[in-house]
Short mmCIF file of C-alpha atoms in Angstrom, two decimals:
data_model
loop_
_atom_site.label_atom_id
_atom_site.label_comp_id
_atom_site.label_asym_id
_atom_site.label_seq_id
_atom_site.Cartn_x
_atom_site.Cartn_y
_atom_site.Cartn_z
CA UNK A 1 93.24 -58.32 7.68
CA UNK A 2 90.08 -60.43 7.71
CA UNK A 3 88.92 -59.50 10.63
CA UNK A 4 89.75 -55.84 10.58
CA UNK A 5 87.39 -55.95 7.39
CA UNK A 6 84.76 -57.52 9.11
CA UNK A 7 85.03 -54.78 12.16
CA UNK A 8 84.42 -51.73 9.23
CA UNK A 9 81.27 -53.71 8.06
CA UNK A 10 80.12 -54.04 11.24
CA UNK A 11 80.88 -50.17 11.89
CA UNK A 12 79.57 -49.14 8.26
CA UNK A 13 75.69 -51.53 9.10
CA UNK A 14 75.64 -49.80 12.72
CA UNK A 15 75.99 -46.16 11.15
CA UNK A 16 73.71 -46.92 8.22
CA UNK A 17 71.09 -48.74 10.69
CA UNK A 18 71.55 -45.15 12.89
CA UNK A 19 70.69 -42.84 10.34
CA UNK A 20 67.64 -45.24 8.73
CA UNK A 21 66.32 -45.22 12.59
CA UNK A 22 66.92 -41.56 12.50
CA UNK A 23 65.10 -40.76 9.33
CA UNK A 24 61.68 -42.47 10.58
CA UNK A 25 61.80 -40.66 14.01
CA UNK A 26 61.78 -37.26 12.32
CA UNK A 27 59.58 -38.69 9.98
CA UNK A 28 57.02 -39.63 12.71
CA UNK A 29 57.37 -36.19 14.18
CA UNK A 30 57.10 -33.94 11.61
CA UNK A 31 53.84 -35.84 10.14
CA UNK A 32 52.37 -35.56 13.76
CA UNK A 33 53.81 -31.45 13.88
CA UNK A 34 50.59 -30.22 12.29
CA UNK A 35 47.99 -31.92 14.16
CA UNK A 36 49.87 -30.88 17.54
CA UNK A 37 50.49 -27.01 16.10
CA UNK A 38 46.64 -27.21 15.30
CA UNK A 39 45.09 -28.30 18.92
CA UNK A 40 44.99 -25.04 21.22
CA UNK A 41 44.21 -25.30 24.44
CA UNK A 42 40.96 -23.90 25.54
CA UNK A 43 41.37 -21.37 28.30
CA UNK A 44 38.29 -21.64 30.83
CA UNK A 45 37.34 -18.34 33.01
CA UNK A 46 35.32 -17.59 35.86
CA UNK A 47 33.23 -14.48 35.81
CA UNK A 48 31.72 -13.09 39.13
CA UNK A 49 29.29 -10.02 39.79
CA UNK A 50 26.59 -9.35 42.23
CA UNK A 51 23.29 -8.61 39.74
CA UNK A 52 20.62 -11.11 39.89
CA UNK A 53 20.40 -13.40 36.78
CA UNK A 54 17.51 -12.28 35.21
CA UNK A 55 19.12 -8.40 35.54
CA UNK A 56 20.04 -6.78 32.07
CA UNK A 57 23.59 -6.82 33.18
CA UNK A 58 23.31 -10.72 33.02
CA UNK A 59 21.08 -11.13 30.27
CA UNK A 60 21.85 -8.29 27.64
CA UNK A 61 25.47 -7.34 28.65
CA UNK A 62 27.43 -10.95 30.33
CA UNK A 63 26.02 -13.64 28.11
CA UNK A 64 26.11 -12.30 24.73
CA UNK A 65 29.23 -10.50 25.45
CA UNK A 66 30.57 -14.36 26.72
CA UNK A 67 28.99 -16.04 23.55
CA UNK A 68 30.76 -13.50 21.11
CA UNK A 69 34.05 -13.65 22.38
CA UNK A 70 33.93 -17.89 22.81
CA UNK A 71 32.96 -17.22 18.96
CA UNK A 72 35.93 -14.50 17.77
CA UNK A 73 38.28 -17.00 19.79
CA UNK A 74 36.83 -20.26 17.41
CA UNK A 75 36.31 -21.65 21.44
CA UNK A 76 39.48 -21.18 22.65
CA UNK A 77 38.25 -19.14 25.74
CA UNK A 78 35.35 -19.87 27.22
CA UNK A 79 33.61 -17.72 29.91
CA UNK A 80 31.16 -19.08 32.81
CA UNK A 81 29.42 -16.12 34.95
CA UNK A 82 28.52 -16.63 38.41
CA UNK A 83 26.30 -14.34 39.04
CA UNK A 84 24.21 -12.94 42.52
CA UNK A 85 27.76 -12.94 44.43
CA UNK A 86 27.40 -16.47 44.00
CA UNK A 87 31.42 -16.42 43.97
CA UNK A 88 32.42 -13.15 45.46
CA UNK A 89 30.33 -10.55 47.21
CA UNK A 90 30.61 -7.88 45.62
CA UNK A 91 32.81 -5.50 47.63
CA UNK A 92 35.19 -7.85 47.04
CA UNK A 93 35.37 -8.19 43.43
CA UNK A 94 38.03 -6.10 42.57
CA UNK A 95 40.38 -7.81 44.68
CA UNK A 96 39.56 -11.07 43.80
CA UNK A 97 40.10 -10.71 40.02
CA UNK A 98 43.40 -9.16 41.55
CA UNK A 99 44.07 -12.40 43.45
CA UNK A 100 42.96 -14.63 41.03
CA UNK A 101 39.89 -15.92 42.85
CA UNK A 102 38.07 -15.03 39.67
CA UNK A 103 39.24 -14.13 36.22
CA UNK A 104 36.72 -11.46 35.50
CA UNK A 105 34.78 -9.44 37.43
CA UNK A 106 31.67 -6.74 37.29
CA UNK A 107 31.06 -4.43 40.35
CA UNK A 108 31.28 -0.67 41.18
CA UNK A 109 34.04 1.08 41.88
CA UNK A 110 32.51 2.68 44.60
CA UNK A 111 32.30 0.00 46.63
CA UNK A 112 35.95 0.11 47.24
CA UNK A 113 35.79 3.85 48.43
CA UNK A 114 39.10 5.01 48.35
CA UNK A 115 40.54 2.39 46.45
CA UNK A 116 39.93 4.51 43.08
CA UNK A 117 40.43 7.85 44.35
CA UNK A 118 41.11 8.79 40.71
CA UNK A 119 37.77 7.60 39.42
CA UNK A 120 36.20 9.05 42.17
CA UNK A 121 36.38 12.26 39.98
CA UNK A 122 33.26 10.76 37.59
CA UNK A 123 30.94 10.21 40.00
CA UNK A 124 31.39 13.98 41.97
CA UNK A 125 28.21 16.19 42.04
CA UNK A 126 27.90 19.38 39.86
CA UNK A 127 28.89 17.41 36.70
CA UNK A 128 25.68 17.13 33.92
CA UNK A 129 25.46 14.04 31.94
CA UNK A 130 22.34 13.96 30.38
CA UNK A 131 22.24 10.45 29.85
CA UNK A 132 23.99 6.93 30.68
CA UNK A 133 25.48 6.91 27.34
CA UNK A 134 27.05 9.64 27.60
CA UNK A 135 28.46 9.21 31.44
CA UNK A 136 29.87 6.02 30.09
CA UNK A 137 31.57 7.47 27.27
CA UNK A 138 32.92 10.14 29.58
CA UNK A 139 34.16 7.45 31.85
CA UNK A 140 35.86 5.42 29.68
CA UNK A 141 37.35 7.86 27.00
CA UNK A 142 38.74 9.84 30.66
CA UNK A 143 40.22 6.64 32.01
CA UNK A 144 42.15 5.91 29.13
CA UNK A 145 43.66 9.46 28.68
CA UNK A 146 44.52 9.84 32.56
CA UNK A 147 45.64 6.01 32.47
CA UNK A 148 45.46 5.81 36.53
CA UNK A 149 47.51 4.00 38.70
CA UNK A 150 45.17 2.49 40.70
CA UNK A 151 43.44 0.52 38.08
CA UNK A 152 46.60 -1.11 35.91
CA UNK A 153 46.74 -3.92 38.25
CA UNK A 154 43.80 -5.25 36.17
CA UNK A 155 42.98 -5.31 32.53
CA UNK A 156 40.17 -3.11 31.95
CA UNK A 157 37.61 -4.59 29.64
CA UNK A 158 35.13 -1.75 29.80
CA UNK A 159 33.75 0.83 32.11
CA UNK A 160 29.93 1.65 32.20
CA UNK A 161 27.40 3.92 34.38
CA UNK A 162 24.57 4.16 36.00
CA UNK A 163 24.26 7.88 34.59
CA UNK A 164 22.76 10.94 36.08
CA UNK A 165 20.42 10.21 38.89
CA UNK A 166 17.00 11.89 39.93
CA UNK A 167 14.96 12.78 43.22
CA UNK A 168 12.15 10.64 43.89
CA UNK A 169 9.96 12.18 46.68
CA UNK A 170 6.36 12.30 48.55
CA UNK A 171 6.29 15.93 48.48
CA UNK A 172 7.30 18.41 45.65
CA UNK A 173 10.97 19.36 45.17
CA UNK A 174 11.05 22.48 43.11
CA UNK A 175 13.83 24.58 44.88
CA UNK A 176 16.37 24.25 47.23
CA UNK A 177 13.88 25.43 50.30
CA UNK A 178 11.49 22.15 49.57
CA UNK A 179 14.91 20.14 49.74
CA UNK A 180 15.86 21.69 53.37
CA UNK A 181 15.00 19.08 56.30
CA UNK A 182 13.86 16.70 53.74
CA UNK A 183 14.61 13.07 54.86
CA UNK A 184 16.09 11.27 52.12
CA UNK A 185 17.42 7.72 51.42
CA UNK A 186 21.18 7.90 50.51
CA UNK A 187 24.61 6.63 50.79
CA UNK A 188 28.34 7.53 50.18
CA UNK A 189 29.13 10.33 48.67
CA UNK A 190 24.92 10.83 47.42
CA UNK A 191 24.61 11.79 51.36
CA UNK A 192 27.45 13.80 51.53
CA UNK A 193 26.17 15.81 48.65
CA UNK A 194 22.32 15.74 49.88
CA UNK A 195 23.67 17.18 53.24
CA UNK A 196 25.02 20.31 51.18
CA UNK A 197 21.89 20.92 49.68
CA UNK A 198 20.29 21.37 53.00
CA UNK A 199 18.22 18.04 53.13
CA UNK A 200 18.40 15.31 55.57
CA UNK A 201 20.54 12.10 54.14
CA UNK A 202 19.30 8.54 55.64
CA UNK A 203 21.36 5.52 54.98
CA UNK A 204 19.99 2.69 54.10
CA UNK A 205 20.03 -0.30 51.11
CA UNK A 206 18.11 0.58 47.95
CA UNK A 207 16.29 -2.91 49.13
CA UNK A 208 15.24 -0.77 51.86
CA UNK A 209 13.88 1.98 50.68
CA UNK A 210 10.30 0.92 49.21
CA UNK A 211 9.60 0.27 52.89
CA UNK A 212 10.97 3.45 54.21
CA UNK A 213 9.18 5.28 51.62
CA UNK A 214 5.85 3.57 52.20
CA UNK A 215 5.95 4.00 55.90
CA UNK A 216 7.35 8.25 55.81
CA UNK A 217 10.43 6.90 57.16
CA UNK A 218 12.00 8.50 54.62
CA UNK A 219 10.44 11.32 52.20
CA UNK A 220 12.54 10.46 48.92
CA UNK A 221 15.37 9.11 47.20
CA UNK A 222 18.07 9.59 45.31
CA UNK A 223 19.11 7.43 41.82
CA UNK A 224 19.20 6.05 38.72
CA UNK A 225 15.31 6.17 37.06
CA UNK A 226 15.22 2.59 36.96
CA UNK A 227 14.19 1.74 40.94
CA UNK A 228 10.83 3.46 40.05
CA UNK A 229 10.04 0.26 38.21
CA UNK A 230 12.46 -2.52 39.10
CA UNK A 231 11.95 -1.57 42.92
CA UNK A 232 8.35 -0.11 42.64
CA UNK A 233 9.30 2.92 44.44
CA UNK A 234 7.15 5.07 41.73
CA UNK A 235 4.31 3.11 44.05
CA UNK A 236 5.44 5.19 46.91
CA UNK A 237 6.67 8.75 45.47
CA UNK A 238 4.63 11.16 43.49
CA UNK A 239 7.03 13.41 42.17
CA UNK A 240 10.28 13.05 40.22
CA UNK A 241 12.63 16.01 40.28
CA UNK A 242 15.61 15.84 37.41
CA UNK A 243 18.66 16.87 39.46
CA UNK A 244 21.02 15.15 36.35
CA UNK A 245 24.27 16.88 38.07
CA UNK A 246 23.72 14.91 41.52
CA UNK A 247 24.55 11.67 40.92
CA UNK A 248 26.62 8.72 38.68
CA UNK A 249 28.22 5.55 39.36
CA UNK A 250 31.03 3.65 37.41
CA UNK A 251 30.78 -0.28 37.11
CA UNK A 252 33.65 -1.79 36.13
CA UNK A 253 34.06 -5.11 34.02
CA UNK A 254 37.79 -6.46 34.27
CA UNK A 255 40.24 -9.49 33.93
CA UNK A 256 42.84 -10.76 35.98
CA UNK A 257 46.32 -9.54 34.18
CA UNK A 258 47.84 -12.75 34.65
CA UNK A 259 45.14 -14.25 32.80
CA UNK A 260 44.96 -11.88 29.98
CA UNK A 261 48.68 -11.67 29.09
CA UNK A 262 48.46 -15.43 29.16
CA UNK A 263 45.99 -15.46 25.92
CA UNK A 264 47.47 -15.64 22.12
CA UNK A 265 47.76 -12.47 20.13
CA UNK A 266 45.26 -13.11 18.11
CA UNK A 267 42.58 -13.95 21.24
CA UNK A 268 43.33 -10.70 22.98
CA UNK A 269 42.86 -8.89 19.72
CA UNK A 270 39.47 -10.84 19.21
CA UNK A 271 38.65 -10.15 22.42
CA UNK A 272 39.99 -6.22 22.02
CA UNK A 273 36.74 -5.94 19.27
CA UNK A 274 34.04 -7.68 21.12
CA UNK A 275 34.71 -5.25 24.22
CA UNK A 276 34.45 -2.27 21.24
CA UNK A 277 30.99 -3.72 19.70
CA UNK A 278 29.36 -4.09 23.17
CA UNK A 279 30.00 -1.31 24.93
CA UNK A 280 29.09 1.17 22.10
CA UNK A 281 25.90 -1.17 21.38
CA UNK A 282 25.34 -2.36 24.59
CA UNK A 283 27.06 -1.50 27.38
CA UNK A 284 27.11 2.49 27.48
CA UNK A 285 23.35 2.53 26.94
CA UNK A 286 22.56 -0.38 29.55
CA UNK A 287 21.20 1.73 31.81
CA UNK A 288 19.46 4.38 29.73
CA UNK A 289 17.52 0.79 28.01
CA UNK A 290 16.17 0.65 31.70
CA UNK A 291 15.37 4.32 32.61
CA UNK A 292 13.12 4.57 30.17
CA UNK A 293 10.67 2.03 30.75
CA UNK A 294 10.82 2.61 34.39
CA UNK A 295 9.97 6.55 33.42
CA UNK A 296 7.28 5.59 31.22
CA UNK A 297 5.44 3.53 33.65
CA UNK A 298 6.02 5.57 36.15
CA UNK A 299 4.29 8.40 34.44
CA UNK A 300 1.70 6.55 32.62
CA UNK A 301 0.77 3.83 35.30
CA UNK A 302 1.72 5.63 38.69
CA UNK A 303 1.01 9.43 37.29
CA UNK A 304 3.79 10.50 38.67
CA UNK A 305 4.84 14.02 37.97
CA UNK A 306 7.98 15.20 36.70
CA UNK A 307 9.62 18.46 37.54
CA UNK A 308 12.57 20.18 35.63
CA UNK A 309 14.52 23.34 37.55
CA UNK A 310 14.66 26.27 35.91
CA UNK A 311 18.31 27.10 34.73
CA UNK A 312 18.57 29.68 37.65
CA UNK A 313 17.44 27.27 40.05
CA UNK A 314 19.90 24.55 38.68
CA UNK A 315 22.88 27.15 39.10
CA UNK A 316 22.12 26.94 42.70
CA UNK A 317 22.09 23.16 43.40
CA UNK A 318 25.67 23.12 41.67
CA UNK A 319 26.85 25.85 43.41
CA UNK A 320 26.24 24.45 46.66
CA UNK A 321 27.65 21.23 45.61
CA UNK A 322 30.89 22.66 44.40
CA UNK A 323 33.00 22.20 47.58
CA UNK A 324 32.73 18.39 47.17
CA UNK A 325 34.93 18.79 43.42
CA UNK A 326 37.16 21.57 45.76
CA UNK A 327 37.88 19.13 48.24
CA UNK A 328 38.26 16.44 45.38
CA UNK A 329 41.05 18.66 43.97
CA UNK A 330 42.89 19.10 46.99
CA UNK A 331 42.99 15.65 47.78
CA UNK A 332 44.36 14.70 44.71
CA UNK A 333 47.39 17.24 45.03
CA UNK A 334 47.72 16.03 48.32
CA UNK A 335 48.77 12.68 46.74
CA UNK A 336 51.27 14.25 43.79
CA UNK A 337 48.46 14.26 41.25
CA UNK A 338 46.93 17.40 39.51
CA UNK A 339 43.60 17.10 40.63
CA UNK A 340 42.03 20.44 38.60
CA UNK A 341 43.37 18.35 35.67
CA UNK A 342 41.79 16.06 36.31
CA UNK A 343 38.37 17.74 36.94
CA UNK A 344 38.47 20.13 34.07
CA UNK A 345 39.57 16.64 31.58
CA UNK A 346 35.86 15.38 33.20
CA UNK A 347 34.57 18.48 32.85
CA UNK A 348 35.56 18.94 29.07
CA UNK A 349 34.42 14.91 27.91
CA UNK A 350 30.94 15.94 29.44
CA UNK A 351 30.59 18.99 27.36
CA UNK A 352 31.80 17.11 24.35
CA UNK A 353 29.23 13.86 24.89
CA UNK A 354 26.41 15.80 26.08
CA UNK A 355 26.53 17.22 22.65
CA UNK A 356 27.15 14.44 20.53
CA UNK A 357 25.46 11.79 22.11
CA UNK A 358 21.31 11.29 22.23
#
């Protein structure tokens, strides 16, 4: 009897010593719970694009935009650019944010000709934007309502353009008989449009063309205002013809998909509003904050002389133009897509921003 009492005290100090032990482990844990719920891990990315580091791009668009969302995050993501193709060339962007190689990346669609055959639809000829703003606005507002295949292997931070592009040129471009013969630098689909319009198209790299143009290699150009200035060409052109319909490119600036549906909530939502606030303060205008300038001094400094077509004269350059968006159309169908719905959605956002934007 003794001993059988002695074998329930035993039992009774064991269980009581068990739950004591027990009560200070979760005790320990749940003070430490907090602290541990609190820390967040901060989520480093790599961000690669092919502008130089003093470009606005880099300076106005890339490191504030980095800054403000390392801020709405409280420093839980953190964003390092690598700028100058310093980590991918920039071809090669696109697929690299695909493949991980970076997180984020800034390059032109175009570069990838035929990878976006979609997109290709805000860049065709025959389309006026009057401005960068508004070709951005276009762009983006267009890719969100025909939500393309092609470019949901990525999340899309924002889309912005170069806007309309002009002809720079030795000689005066008034109507479509000064354009006929006329040698001028251009590439891609800029050629294939120049071609149509009866001049000459010369391939070459814009870093090219101040050369070209200084030697009569070339009689002109074709692009965004802002090589008049940041490439000097207004030092080797005299006149400036507005051909607004001719020309836009799309630069995209997107995340690996892996990596965004990694982030918190609450980061992508942060992040959501600092892609909002710059591209409507920054980013659609980007390259209308360089045109002008570039115009200015080109004007002022180089006296460079600007012409404007008559509306008659304008009907004709789009009309010659117009079997690039055909062609666009039936290639689209081609691949199951309705490619005049597609044209006539572009069509319809230009009309709408070219009156509400200035």
């Amino acid at each position: 009897m003794f001993k059988l009492l002695q074998k329930r005290r035993l039992l009774l100090l064991l269980v009581f010593l068990a739950s004591a032990l027990l009560v200070v482990v979760t005790g320990c844990s749940s003070s430490k719970a907090p602290a541990e719920q609190g820390k967040q891990q901060v989520v480093e990315l790599k961000l690669a694009h092919f502008f130089p580091s003093t470009h606005p791009a880099e300076t106005d668009l890339i490191q504030p935009w980095a800054k403000a969302i390392e801020e709405a995050t409280n420093g839980q993501v953190k964003i390092t650019s690598y700028p100058g193709e310093t980590l991918l060339k920039a071809d090669a962007i696109y697929d690299g944010v695909v493949n991980g190689i970076a997180d984020i990346g800034l390059s032109c669609f175009s570069y990838t000709r035929g990878r976006f055959p979609v997109l290709e639809a805000f860049e065709l000829p025959g389309i006026t934007y009057n401005n960068s703003k508004v070709a951005s606005n276009v762009a983006w507002e267009g890719i969100q309502k025909l939500n393309p295949k092609e470019v949901q292997d990525t999340k899309l931070m924002m889309v912005i353009t170069t806007g309309p592009g002009d002809l720079y040129t030795k000689v005066p471009v008034r109507t479509l008989d000064d354009l006929k013969g006329l040698e001028i630098r251009a590439t891609g689909l800029s050629a294939k449009t120049l071609e149509l319009l009866g001049a000459t198209p010369v391939a070459m790299p814009q870093s090219d063309a101040y050369e070209a143009l200084s030697k009569g290699v070339v009689k002109g150009n074709l692009g965004p205002v802002e090589v008049l200035k940041g490439w000097k060409q207004a030092e080797v052109t005299k006149y400036l013809t507005r051909t607004p319909f001719l020309y836009n490119t799309l630069f995209f600036l997107t995340m690996n998909l892996d990596k965004w549906n990694s982030l918190s909530p609450e980061n992508q939502k942060a992040i959501e509003e600092v892609n909002k606030k710059f591209f409507n303060e920054v980013g659609a205008g980007l390259w209308d904050k360089q045109n002008e300038p570039a115009l200015k001094w080109a004007v002022d400094e180089k006296g460079m002389e600007v012409i404007t077509l008559p509306d008659a004269e304008k009907e004709k350059w789009i009309s010659r133009v117009k079997p690039i968006q055909d062609e666009f159309v039936k290639s689209m169908n081609e691949k199951g897509l309705n490619g005049q719905e597609i044209l006539d959605t572009v069509k319809s956002l230009a009309d709408k921003y070219n009156q509400q934007v200035k």
